[in-house]
Structure formats: structure tokens, C-alpha cells
Amino acid sequence: MSHFRSLAGVLKLQNLQCFRKPAVAGRSFFPNRRCCSSGATQPLVNGCSSNYVEEMYYAWLENNKNVHESWDVFFRNVSAGASSGDALQKTASSLFHSQGLAQAPAQAEKVVEDHLAVHSLIRAYQIRGHHVAQLDPLGILNADLDSFVPADLITTIDKLGFYGLLESDLDKMFQLPSTTFIGGLDTALPLREIIRRLETSYCGHIGVEFMFINNMEQCQWIRQKFETPDIMKFTSEEKRTLLARLIRSTRFEDFLARKWSSEKRFGLEGCEVLIPALKTIIDKSSEAGIDSVIMGMPHRGRLNVLANVVRKDLNQIFCQFDPKLEAADEGSGDVKYHLGLYHERVNRVTDKNITLSLMANPSHLEAVDPVVQGKAKAEQFYRGDIDGKKVMSILMHGDAAFAGQGVVYETFHLSELPSYTTNGTIHVVVNNQIGFTTDPRMARSSPYPTDVARVVNAPIFHVNADDPEAVMYVCKVAAEWRSTFNKDVVIDLVSYRRFGHNEMDEPMFTQPLMYKQIRRQVHVLKKYSDKLIAEDTVTLQEFEEEISKYDRICEEAYTSSKDAKILHISHWLDSPWPDFFTADGEPKSMSCPLTGLEEDVLQHIGNIASSVPMQDFTIHAGLSRILRGRSEMTRKRRVDWALAEYMAFGSLLKDGIHVRLSGQDVERGTFSHRHHVLHDQEVDKRTCVPMNHLWQNQAPYTVCNSSLSEYGVLGFELGFAMASPNALVCWEAQFGDFHNTAQCIIDQFISSGQAKWMRHNGIVLMLPHGMEGMGPEHSSARPERFLQMSNDDSDAYPEITEDFEVHQLYDCNWIVVNCSTPANYFHVLRRQILLPFRKPLIIFTPKSLLRHPEARSSFDDMITGTRFRRMIPEEGIAAQSPDNVKRVIFCTGKVYYELAKERKQQDLESEVAIVRLEQISPFPFDLVKAEVEKYAKAELVWCQEEHKNMGYYEYIKPRFLTVLSQDRPIWYVGRDPAAAPATGNKNTHLTELKRYLDTVFNLQAFEGKKF
């Protein structure tokens, strides 16, 4: 079937009217592409051909010499107003007259048709050549799951007919379009050579996916890198370096297998080329000026990367296999293939200093991705590296996880957001073509595991991992791409896994055919060494000497590792803070500082928070009322929640502490209370951040609305907080319960990060919480989950010393608070930075209290000499006569205001005391003990608005009993146990509220009951 016999019929008037002059301005040449026929008889406008014509037209507009003479004549005629049919006739007439073919119309028509066909053929290879590339080292699978061979690729001679070409056309010369570089210095080539060069460029051991990118400059850049003849050349020295790196990668795994044959190590066998690949990326990036690389990876190959890329001492790696080694540091530690490292060294290729940081991470695949990005962003931010020319990130992935884990998608979507971009990440996928035991056909719906990267227009380079030189070339191109365009790029190392998921696993149960082939597969080191020996790049003796040299290094390190008796987790830090701690990694002091401020500082911040520090800036009328309210509060020396936060942030900025607040809608605040970014009502996208106008030499304040993601964004902020202890990094959930989509980050990193990896982190989680009739999904921040993971002992009453408070904070894994006053919120934020160490801070923030008239604080609670109050005791009438108090109600957070209101209405202020726990964990044993002893005759009650199986009761109950030596009970008052956190019915909500308020103030409620 000839697809190009009737060009005049294809390029109809309705399809080409877009070329007329009125459409040129603004480059909107194809306002309605659906006008192009999609019929089978008109393939030129089918698939990609409309794009092809468009590219030709753009190229012609730039310079008529950019296109073939036939296109030049055609576009001139159309632009002159000729109909498409007439334009085509004039095109053919002009072209063929110049070539002496005016008397042979049939022959002339074929020349045009054949040139168009060849141009489409070239484009077909650029788009779909990767589908037939020889990517699988095993030769038994397609790297993609689409087993078809594209009909427009010339895989057999008969395929020429698709384009209306004949075998006799193979030796004819054809002009090349400007959208290909296969000609090199030649502008025309025989069809046979065109096809051969296209197959070399796109169908060999490299498959390139890039034609979905909507930037012509970037597409041309990639074409040039892969189409230019003989561009993939390596010097003898480069080949020798590659071989040496491959030897180290392979022999390291062999050494571990010999010494610890029954140990899990998640080796790299089958993709040993990863090590020289990473080193090539780092070399090329170092040449471009990069001096800091933050890396994240799963467990497979981690020990090899630590040894041969980061350059961790081998003896420290080997001693990890010793089961008798005792841990010297506090904490639980982690398995060796989860550990990270920070190391500074000289890059031997560029002779430049470079810092490599491999982040520690759990077995939860891809969870480390946003963490790495956050740390990279922070380093760029603190160094003023706006374009990412000094700091970059590399992320390694497995094929199954890259396709299966949603956090990959979330992380990609952060890649070009202003406050989250790292200016391009190089992704390296170790594509084993299998999950644990799962076949790719059961593991993903997309053709490739890398298809997720297409959403951000990242080019994807698939490469056969058994061709080391092809891998190295792809890595060089990827590094150059990142340096040139500051965008993400993906390298898909199509390889195999020589053993099972771990070395003890039997893969033949589920993949018998694959593993029969793997057992026959020649190692890549053998293949490549044979190649270099055959071409006299190295001799057999040199090769064997290089192997012996590295084997000796391993043996010597193994011998010295036996001398190790103690395992130091601190030797595996991925984010050290050398100037913050002592040389031994200890806090420089153990004092809990006062957190109050001078009144003139509070007044100054209040005044700025009430103003618009930019000229001719029109704000919303409703916001004007809010600012007037702030000004009035400042004048009266009072603050609400928003103003207290403003003063905490502003005072830290004054002291040079960077403050970053991130999350969904945080600029305004979910509840329209914050308004840290003002928007000009008259000028689009003109904004003002008054917080950045507080002081002349203040630290910068970053407040940024995030994408609608919790997992990815919280991981990012955690990574950002790792980079420096001198920053307050806060993540606010839109509603507190939304944190559960980021539970992996909370469980695996925030709660346990210091215990596993000696990693301090001061991130702040702000979780709006409170039962206010908003339904089960907007009520509870799930405090019970955070308290359950707190590590303080409920059954041991601690020794109370003068510095008990700070030591208790130092020993805990995180701090959980539910403040009931703006002043205490102000203090806990400031304390987070003024402490001599860093702990994650979980704050259950209010909703209705943001505007509650009673939820206000005086400057007197915030001035010099004041501090955070872990517990706020009864300060009213009941405190004056404790012996007359019949009941003490302990509570936390918003419920205090409901209790205080009800107590007043029932006139029980002298008989009932209300005590607020502001810091719930670590539990304030000392303050609680003092309070219960003060009210020795009173009945003790814990009241919460949450359901009994949720909230705080299960946490506080055993600790209260420890304080009370099990002698007195503490009764529960609150909602009954339930499956959902809250009711969705407003009437039920109010009924529940009335019920527990009636119970808590019924002084006979527990008479005759046993605890």
C-alpha cells in the first residue's frame, strides 16, 4: 500500500490554512489540530506528521535554507495566498524545472513524495526506535512490555512499502531535514545509509525516549548527542579507567560472597556497571562545577556504592558483618545495607574537592527520594546556589519500585516548583526486569518502568547494562543535560539480578527460564575485558594485576576489620553538624533557655505584622480589617494565635535563623488566619511578604504553598531540616488527619531516625486538631499514634534533678505538645531553636481557638524572663484553697475552654480545679506529681474530647499511676470508644459534648466505682 501517492490530497486546504500570514504571530499555527484528517489513506497527518509539518514550517520561518528546496517553494506559495493544491503544483513545477524534470511530472511527483517519506521515516526512528533497541542483556525479554514492532521502522525490506518506497530507492540520495544530525557534515545520504545510521543511533544498545518533550531546543540537543556519526568514542585511557572501576565493582561483590556466603548483603551482581556509571556522572558533574552530591538509593548495591563511590573505609564495612560487634552509641542502629555516609574527598579525574552524601534510608523503597531532594534544596539555598551549579542530587531506583511507588510521582511533581526545585536530578534505575518475585507484566501497566518521568518532560535513556561503554556515554550525556537545562533526566540500566531478592532466596521457584539464562550469562567484566584485550587497549597481564591489586586491598581491610570490637553508629552519619555539637557529637551545653523577648521587639514585630511595607500596594478589604485587628491587639499588648506565631518567627529571623513554613495553603492558612503573603488586588502576581521586611540584616523567611501532597512534601521538609540545625523548618497539614498519607516518613524517619542513624532533626509538624463537628476526616490529628511511638517509660518514675527538663527532652525521640494559649505556642517554637540539640516537634494546633475571644495572651506572658510552660496549673479560686477542691480535671488543648465555661456556669470554680498538660510527651512527671500532691484529697479525672481509644488517655493513664504509686485512680471522662475519630452528624456531636461535660462536673459520677 502506497501511503504517499497523493500528496495533494493529503495537504488539503482545510489542513494547511493554518500557514497563512495572520496565524504567524504568537506561534499558534495549529489552533485546531483536529481539522487534520486521521484517515488511513492520509498518513502524513496521522500520528506525528502534523508535528513534522509544523517543525518544517518553524524551521522555514527562521531561515528558508533550513528546509529542503521543495518545502521552501511550497511555503512561499502558501504564504503568497495560493491554495494548497496550487501551492503543491507550483512547488513541484519550480523544483523539477530547476532539476531538469519539468517534462517528467510523474517522476517529479515521486521525488517530492519520497523526500517526505524519508523525513517521516527519520522522525519515526526518533520517536519509536527505542522499541526495537537491543536493551536486554539476557536476550529473552523486551525492555518494554509492548511486544509489537512499530510498522514505521524498517526492520525488514518489505517495510519500505509503508512509505511508498521501493528496494530500488535504497541507493538513491535524499536531502536530510534540519531535525536530524545523522548526516554529520553531509546534507544528503543514500536511503540505505540513512536507515543504517538511524538504527545505529536508536536501535542498538541505547534506546532514547525524548520526542514527547515539547521544547525544540532540547529535542535538537538530544538528537545531536545520539545521531552525530561516531560521537560515542572513548580514548584508551577512558576505557582503562572504566575497566578498573568495573573490576572494583565486581570483585567487591565477589569478595563479600566468598567471606560471608550466608549473609544478606543485597549485592549488585548483574548490574555491576552501576559503580562506573555513578562515578562517570560525578566526574562529569565535577567538571561542570558541582562540588556536593546528595544521593539516595535502595538497599541493592548500597555496600558497593559506599565502598567504591563514596569511598567508605573497607574495614568499617567488613566489620559490619561481625555478629559479635557491640554498639558504642546510644540508639538501636540499623542493618548495614540501610546506612548512609557523608564524605569529603578529591575527585581523581577532575582533581577538585567533592562532598558525597549517601542518605540512610529504611526498606520502604523510594521513601528517601523526597528526603534527598529536600536536603539538596537546603544546601543550594544556604549556599546561594540558585541554579544548582554547585549542589546536585542523584537518585537510584529499582524498576519495580520506580513504577509502583506513588512517592516517585509526588517527588517528580516537586521538581520544577519554585520553592522545591533542585534544578535537575539524575535518576538511575537499576532495572533487574523483576521485582521481588513479580514479573514486570504483573507489576506495571506502562510499557517501561520509567514512564512516570514523562510527566515532567524528563528524557529517558534506556541502555543495555552489559555494554559498559554505552552506559558511560549515556551517563555523560545525562550529566551534561542536567548541567545545560537544569531538568531531571532518567537513565534506565536494563540489567538482571544474578541471585534472588537476597542471596538466600531461590529465584527458580518463580522465574525458571530467566534464571536458567542468567546462569549461562557471561559476566560483564569478562565480556569487557576480552574486548579491550582484543583491541590491545590493555594486556591480559595488566588486567590480572588490576584484579590482584584490588583483591589485596580487600584482604588487608578484612584483616584489619577483625580488630574492631565496637561498632560506632556515629561513623555512618549522612548529615553531620560539626559546628553545632562538640567533637564527640554531644551538645555544647545542657540548659533549657528562657524564651521570652524584650517588649520593644514584640511591639516592632506586631507593627510590621499589621502593615503593608510596600508602596502602592492594594490589599483586600477583608485583609485590611484583619491588619487593623492586629494593630489594635499590639496596642493593647495582646496576641492571638496568628500574631504569636508571627512574633516567634520574626524574632528568630532577627537572630539569623532561617524560618521555612511549607504545606498546603500555608501562605494564607487553611483557616484564613495567617496571611503571611499579601496579594495586590490590582496587579496580578504582585505579592508582599511583610515577614521579610522586619529587620535590615535578618535571615530570610520562606513560606510556600506546596503541591497537594503529604508524603512527598513532608519527606522534602525533613530533608531540608537535615542540612542545618540553625533553621526552623515547619510543615503544616491542611487538617491534622491528613498526615496519615505521610505515615511512612513519620514512622521510618522522624520517630526513629535518631535511634537508627544518630540523625538529629528539628522539624516541626503543625497538625490542626479538634472535635468541632466537622466530621471524621477533619477532626483528629491522631495524637494517640504519636504518643504510642514516644519512647519515655510509663512505668519508671524518673530521678528529678535540677536540669531534669532539658535532660528529659534530650533523651526523648520527639516532643509532642498541645498548647492552649498563644503565648505557649510562641515559646515552644522559640524553644525548638534555642535548645542545644534538635528533636522533632509535633504540635496539635487549634482551629476554633484561632478566633476564640478567650484564647488570647498578654505580652506579660511573652516578655523577658518567661518561658514555655510544660503544664499550666489551676490559677483561679480553687488553687487558693486546695483542701476544699473535690475534683481535679487534667486535660490538654481546646477542651480546656469548654471545661472552664461549663465550670463557671455551674458555679464550681472553688470545688473543681482544671490543670492543662501542654507538653504531653515527654511526660512532665515532676509537675504532675507536685499538682496531685497539692490536691491530695481531690478526685483525679482525665477529660478529653477524643474517643476513649484515641487521644491521650491510654498514654497518660499508666504515667499518672506511676506518679501516684498506683494508690489513687485517675478516672476517664470523654467520648466512648469508636472506630471513626468523630461523628459526621452535628446533633450527635453536640449530644456527645453535653454528655461528657455533664459527667465531668457531676461530683458523684464515680462514687462506688472501682478503678
mmCIF file with all atom_site columns, N, CA and C in Angstrom, residues 502-543:
data_model
loop_
_atom_site.group_PDB
_atom_site.id
_atom_site.type_symbol
_atom_site.label_atom_id
_atom_site.label_alt_id
_atom_site.label_comp_id
_atom_site.label_asym_id
_atom_site.label_entity_id
_atom_site.label_seq_id
_atom_site.pdbx_PDB_ins_code
_atom_site.Cartn_x
_atom_site.Cartn_y
_atom_site.Cartn_z
_atom_site.occupancy
_atom_site.B_iso_or_equiv
_atom_site.pdbx_formal_charge
_atom_site.auth_seq_id
_atom_site.auth_comp_id
_atom_site.auth_asym_id
_atom_site.auth_atom_id
_atom_site.pdbx_PDB_model_num
ATOM 1   N N  . ASN A 1 502 ? 17.380 -11.569 47.811 1.00 0.00 ? 502 ASN A N  1
ATOM 2   C CA . ASN A 1 502 ? 18.615 -11.531 48.591 1.00 0.00 ? 502 ASN A CA 1
ATOM 3   C C  . ASN A 1 502 ? 19.356 -12.833 48.301 1.00 0.00 ? 502 ASN A C  1
ATOM 4   N N  . GLU A 1 503 ? 20.558 -12.922 48.807 1.00 0.00 ? 503 GLU A N  1
ATOM 5   C CA . GLU A 1 503 ? 21.421 -14.031 48.422 1.00 0.00 ? 503 GLU A CA 1
ATOM 6   C C  . GLU A 1 503 ? 20.924 -15.387 48.944 1.00 0.00 ? 503 GLU A C  1
ATOM 7   N N  . MET A 1 504 ? 20.000 -15.361 49.891 1.00 0.00 ? 504 MET A N  1
ATOM 8   C CA . MET A 1 504 ? 19.469 -16.606 50.438 1.00 0.00 ? 504 MET A CA 1
ATOM 9   C C  . MET A 1 504 ? 18.200 -17.067 49.723 1.00 0.00 ? 504 MET A C  1
ATOM 10  N N  . ASP A 1 505 ? 17.704 -16.247 48.812 1.00 0.00 ? 505 ASP A N  1
ATOM 11  C CA . ASP A 1 505 ? 16.420 -16.508 48.169 1.00 0.00 ? 505 ASP A CA 1
ATOM 12  C C  . ASP A 1 505 ? 16.609 -17.371 46.921 1.00 0.00 ? 505 ASP A C  1
ATOM 13  N N  . GLU A 1 506 ? 15.612 -18.216 46.622 1.00 0.00 ? 506 GLU A N  1
ATOM 14  C CA . GLU A 1 506 ? 15.676 -19.087 45.445 1.00 0.00 ? 506 GLU A CA 1
ATOM 15  C C  . GLU A 1 506 ? 14.770 -18.543 44.342 1.00 0.00 ? 506 GLU A C  1
ATOM 16  N N  . PRO A 1 507 ? 15.335 -17.921 43.311 1.00 0.00 ? 507 PRO A N  1
ATOM 17  C CA . PRO A 1 507 ? 14.505 -17.317 42.263 1.00 0.00 ? 507 PRO A CA 1
ATOM 18  C C  . PRO A 1 507 ? 13.923 -18.314 41.277 1.00 0.00 ? 507 PRO A C  1
ATOM 19  N N  . MET A 1 508 ? 14.456 -19.544 41.236 1.00 0.00 ? 508 MET A N  1
ATOM 20  C CA . MET A 1 508 ? 13.984 -20.535 40.272 1.00 0.00 ? 508 MET A CA 1
ATOM 21  C C  . MET A 1 508 ? 12.545 -20.970 40.536 1.00 0.00 ? 508 MET A C  1
ATOM 22  N N  . PHE A 1 509 ? 12.049 -20.744 41.766 1.00 0.00 ? 509 PHE A N  1
ATOM 23  C CA . PHE A 1 509 ? 10.663 -21.072 42.056 1.00 0.00 ? 509 PHE A CA 1
ATOM 24  C C  . PHE A 1 509 ? 9.711  -20.345 41.099 1.00 0.00 ? 509 PHE A C  1
ATOM 25  N N  . THR A 1 510 ? 10.012 -19.103 40.814 1.00 0.00 ? 510 THR A N  1
ATOM 26  C CA . THR A 1 510 ? 9.064  -18.252 40.099 1.00 0.00 ? 510 THR A CA 1
ATOM 27  C C  . THR A 1 510 ? 9.541  -17.795 38.730 1.00 0.00 ? 510 THR A C  1
ATOM 28  N N  . GLN A 1 511 ? 10.847 -17.762 38.485 1.00 0.00 ? 511 GLN A N  1
ATOM 29  C CA . GLN A 1 511 ? 11.380 -17.330 37.191 1.00 0.00 ? 511 GLN A CA 1
ATOM 30  C C  . GLN A 1 511 ? 12.375 -18.369 36.659 1.00 0.00 ? 511 GLN A C  1
ATOM 31  N N  . PRO A 1 512 ? 11.927 -19.569 36.380 1.00 0.00 ? 512 PRO A N  1
ATOM 32  C CA . PRO A 1 512 ? 12.875 -20.623 35.990 1.00 0.00 ? 512 PRO A CA 1
ATOM 33  C C  . PRO A 1 512 ? 13.609 -20.340 34.685 1.00 0.00 ? 512 PRO A C  1
ATOM 34  N N  . LEU A 1 513 ? 12.909 -19.872 33.650 1.00 0.00 ? 513 LEU A N  1
ATOM 35  C CA . LEU A 1 513 ? 13.560 -19.646 32.360 1.00 0.00 ? 513 LEU A CA 1
ATOM 36  C C  . LEU A 1 513 ? 14.566 -18.509 32.437 1.00 0.00 ? 513 LEU A C  1
ATOM 37  N N  . MET A 1 514 ? 14.176 -17.426 33.123 1.00 0.00 ? 514 MET A N  1
ATOM 38  C CA . MET A 1 514 ? 15.088 -16.296 33.261 1.00 0.00 ? 514 MET A CA 1
ATOM 39  C C  . MET A 1 514 ? 16.367 -16.715 33.961 1.00 0.00 ? 514 MET A C  1
ATOM 40  N N  . TYR A 1 515 ? 16.232 -17.493 35.038 1.00 0.00 ? 515 TYR A N  1
ATOM 41  C CA . TYR A 1 515 ? 17.423 -17.826 35.821 1.00 0.00 ? 515 TYR A CA 1
ATOM 42  C C  . TYR A 1 515 ? 18.252 -18.946 35.198 1.00 0.00 ? 515 TYR A C  1
ATOM 43  N N  . LYS A 1 516 ? 17.669 -19.719 34.325 1.00 0.00 ? 516 LYS A N  1
ATOM 44  C CA . LYS A 1 516 ? 18.498 -20.642 33.543 1.00 0.00 ? 516 LYS A CA 1
ATOM 45  C C  . LYS A 1 516 ? 19.416 -19.848 32.613 1.00 0.00 ? 516 LYS A C  1
ATOM 46  N N  . GLN A 1 517 ? 18.847 -18.782 32.015 1.00 0.00 ? 517 GLN A N  1
ATOM 47  C CA . GLN A 1 517 ? 19.659 -17.945 31.135 1.00 0.00 ? 517 GLN A CA 1
ATOM 48  C C  . GLN A 1 517 ? 20.695 -17.168 31.943 1.00 0.00 ? 517 GLN A C  1
ATOM 49  N N  . ILE A 1 518 ? 20.327 -16.700 33.113 1.00 0.00 ? 518 ILE A N  1
ATOM 50  C CA . ILE A 1 518 ? 21.271 -15.940 33.942 1.00 0.00 ? 518 ILE A CA 1
ATOM 51  C C  . ILE A 1 518 ? 22.459 -16.804 34.332 1.00 0.00 ? 518 ILE A C  1
ATOM 52  N N  . ARG A 1 519 ? 22.208 -18.084 34.630 1.00 0.00 ? 519 ARG A N  1
ATOM 53  C CA . ARG A 1 519 ? 23.315 -18.969 34.992 1.00 0.00 ? 519 ARG A CA 1
ATOM 54  C C  . ARG A 1 519 ? 24.278 -19.191 33.832 1.00 0.00 ? 519 ARG A C  1
ATOM 55  N N  . ARG A 1 520 ? 23.778 -19.044 32.615 1.00 0.00 ? 520 ARG A N  1
ATOM 56  C CA . ARG A 1 520 ? 24.647 -19.173 31.443 1.00 0.00 ? 520 ARG A CA 1
ATOM 57  C C  . ARG A 1 520 ? 25.308 -17.850 31.054 1.00 0.00 ? 520 ARG A C  1
ATOM 58  N N  . GLN A 1 521 ? 24.822 -16.773 31.657 1.00 0.00 ? 521 GLN A N  1
ATOM 59  C CA . GLN A 1 521 ? 25.255 -15.446 31.227 1.00 0.00 ? 521 GLN A CA 1
ATOM 60  C C  . GLN A 1 521 ? 26.707 -15.174 31.622 1.00 0.00 ? 521 GLN A C  1
ATOM 61  N N  . VAL A 1 522 ? 27.499 -14.730 30.649 1.00 0.00 ? 522 VAL A N  1
ATOM 62  C CA . VAL A 1 522 ? 28.895 -14.357 30.911 1.00 0.00 ? 522 VAL A CA 1
ATOM 63  C C  . VAL A 1 522 ? 28.905 -13.025 31.656 1.00 0.00 ? 522 VAL A C  1
ATOM 64  N N  . HIS A 1 523 ? 29.745 -12.909 32.679 1.00 0.00 ? 523 HIS A N  1
ATOM 65  C CA . HIS A 1 523 ? 29.828 -11.680 33.463 1.00 0.00 ? 523 HIS A CA 1
ATOM 66  C C  . HIS A 1 523 ? 30.279 -10.518 32.580 1.00 0.00 ? 523 HIS A C  1
ATOM 67  N N  . VAL A 1 524 ? 29.754 -9.351  32.877 1.00 0.00 ? 524 VAL A N  1
ATOM 68  C CA . VAL A 1 524 ? 30.086 -8.176  32.075 1.00 0.00 ? 524 VAL A CA 1
ATOM 69  C C  . VAL A 1 524 ? 31.578 -7.851  32.145 1.00 0.00 ? 524 VAL A C  1
ATOM 70  N N  . LEU A 1 525 ? 32.194 -8.124  33.274 1.00 0.00 ? 525 LEU A N  1
ATOM 71  C CA . LEU A 1 525 ? 33.629 -7.868  33.376 1.00 0.00 ? 525 LEU A CA 1
ATOM 72  C C  . LEU A 1 525 ? 34.409 -8.739  32.394 1.00 0.00 ? 525 LEU A C  1
ATOM 73  N N  . LYS A 1 526 ? 34.014 -9.996  32.262 1.00 0.00 ? 526 LYS A N  1
ATOM 74  C CA . LYS A 1 526 ? 34.676 -10.896 31.315 1.00 0.00 ? 526 LYS A CA 1
ATOM 75  C C  . LYS A 1 526 ? 34.488 -10.407 29.879 1.00 0.00 ? 526 LYS A C  1
ATOM 76  N N  . LYS A 1 527 ? 33.252 -9.997  29.565 1.00 0.00 ? 527 LYS A N  1
ATOM 77  C CA . LYS A 1 527 ? 32.974 -9.512  28.214 1.00 0.00 ? 527 LYS A CA 1
ATOM 78  C C  . LYS A 1 527 ? 33.816 -8.284  27.885 1.00 0.00 ? 527 LYS A C  1
ATOM 79  N N  . TYR A 1 528 ? 33.840 -7.348  28.812 1.00 0.00 ? 528 TYR A N  1
ATOM 80  C CA . TYR A 1 528 ? 34.512 -6.085  28.504 1.00 0.00 ? 528 TYR A CA 1
ATOM 81  C C  . TYR A 1 528 ? 36.029 -6.237  28.517 1.00 0.00 ? 528 TYR A C  1
ATOM 82  N N  . SER A 1 529 ? 36.538 -7.022  29.439 1.00 0.00 ? 529 SER A N  1
ATOM 83  C CA . SER A 1 529 ? 37.993 -7.234  29.452 1.00 0.00 ? 529 SER A CA 1
ATOM 84  C C  . SER A 1 529 ? 38.452 -7.945  28.192 1.00 0.00 ? 529 SER A C  1
ATOM 85  N N  . ASP A 1 530 ? 37.688 -8.930  27.742 1.00 0.00 ? 530 ASP A N  1
ATOM 86  C CA . ASP A 1 530 ? 38.038 -9.614  26.493 1.00 0.00 ? 530 ASP A CA 1
ATOM 87  C C  . ASP A 1 530 ? 38.056 -8.634  25.326 1.00 0.00 ? 530 ASP A C  1
ATOM 88  N N  . LYS A 1 531 ? 37.097 -7.723  25.316 1.00 0.00 ? 531 LYS A N  1
ATOM 89  C CA . LYS A 1 531 ? 37.020 -6.736  24.240 1.00 0.00 ? 531 LYS A CA 1
ATOM 90  C C  . LYS A 1 531 ? 38.256 -5.842  24.242 1.00 0.00 ? 531 LYS A C  1
ATOM 91  N N  . LEU A 1 532 ? 38.632 -5.340  25.418 1.00 0.00 ? 532 LEU A N  1
ATOM 92  C CA . LEU A 1 532 ? 39.779 -4.430  25.492 1.00 0.00 ? 532 LEU A CA 1
ATOM 93  C C  . LEU A 1 532 ? 41.093 -5.154  25.211 1.00 0.00 ? 532 LEU A C  1
ATOM 94  N N  . ILE A 1 533 ? 41.174 -6.391  25.641 1.00 0.00 ? 533 ILE A N  1
ATOM 95  C CA . ILE A 1 533 ? 42.385 -7.171  25.356 1.00 0.00 ? 533 ILE A CA 1
ATOM 96  C C  . ILE A 1 533 ? 42.496 -7.438  23.852 1.00 0.00 ? 533 ILE A C  1
ATOM 97  N N  . ALA A 1 534 ? 41.360 -7.718  23.219 1.00 0.00 ? 534 ALA A N  1
ATOM 98  C CA . ALA A 1 534 ? 41.356 -7.997  21.782 1.00 0.00 ? 534 ALA A CA 1
ATOM 99  C C  . ALA A 1 534 ? 41.754 -6.777  20.969 1.00 0.00 ? 534 ALA A C  1
ATOM 100 N N  . GLU A 1 535 ? 41.406 -5.597  21.460 1.00 0.00 ? 535 GLU A N  1
ATOM 101 C CA . GLU A 1 535 ? 41.758 -4.388  20.707 1.00 0.00 ? 535 GLU A CA 1
ATOM 102 C C  . GLU A 1 535 ? 43.046 -3.736  21.214 1.00 0.00 ? 535 GLU A C  1
ATOM 103 N N  . ASP A 1 536 ? 43.794 -4.500  22.071 1.00 0.00 ? 536 ASP A N  1
ATOM 104 C CA . ASP A 1 536 ? 45.107 -4.058  22.566 1.00 0.00 ? 536 ASP A CA 1
ATOM 105 C C  . ASP A 1 536 ? 45.050 -2.782  23.411 1.00 0.00 ? 536 ASP A C  1
ATOM 106 N N  . THR A 1 537 ? 43.902 -2.530  24.024 1.00 0.00 ? 537 THR A N  1
ATOM 107 C CA . THR A 1 537 ? 43.828 -1.396  24.947 1.00 0.00 ? 537 THR A CA 1
ATOM 108 C C  . THR A 1 537 ? 44.507 -1.747  26.263 1.00 0.00 ? 537 THR A C  1
ATOM 109 N N  . VAL A 1 538 ? 44.353 -2.978  26.713 1.00 0.00 ? 538 VAL A N  1
ATOM 110 C CA . VAL A 1 538 ? 45.077 -3.495  27.878 1.00 0.00 ? 538 VAL A CA 1
ATOM 111 C C  . VAL A 1 538 ? 45.583 -4.891  27.516 1.00 0.00 ? 538 VAL A C  1
ATOM 112 N N  . THR A 1 539 ? 46.535 -5.339  28.297 1.00 0.00 ? 539 THR A N  1
ATOM 113 C CA . THR A 1 539 ? 47.023 -6.706  28.125 1.00 0.00 ? 539 THR A CA 1
ATOM 114 C C  . THR A 1 539 ? 46.389 -7.601  29.174 1.00 0.00 ? 539 THR A C  1
ATOM 115 N N  . LEU A 1 540 ? 46.410 -8.869  28.956 1.00 0.00 ? 540 LEU A N  1
ATOM 116 C CA . LEU A 1 540 ? 45.884 -9.827  29.927 1.00 0.00 ? 540 LEU A CA 1
ATOM 117 C C  . LEU A 1 540 ? 46.614 -9.684  31.255 1.00 0.00 ? 540 LEU A C  1
ATOM 118 N N  . GLN A 1 541 ? 47.923 -9.470  31.194 1.00 0.00 ? 541 GLN A N  1
ATOM 119 C CA . GLN A 1 541 ? 48.706 -9.315  32.425 1.00 0.00 ? 541 GLN A CA 1
ATOM 120 C C  . GLN A 1 541 ? 48.262 -8.093  33.215 1.00 0.00 ? 541 GLN A C  1
ATOM 121 N N  . GLU A 1 542 ? 48.054 -6.975  32.524 1.00 0.00 ? 542 GLU A N  1
ATOM 122 C CA . GLU A 1 542 ? 47.604 -5.755  33.207 1.00 0.00 ? 542 GLU A CA 1
ATOM 123 C C  . GLU A 1 542 ? 46.232 -5.977  33.855 1.00 0.00 ? 542 GLU A C  1
ATOM 124 N N  . PHE A 1 543 ? 45.382 -6.661  33.147 1.00 0.00 ? 543 PHE A N  1
ATOM 125 C CA . PHE A 1 543 ? 44.051 -6.948  33.675 1.00 0.00 ? 543 PHE A CA 1
ATOM 126 C C  . PHE A 1 543 ? 44.135 -7.787  34.947 1.00 0.00 ? 543 PHE A C  1
#
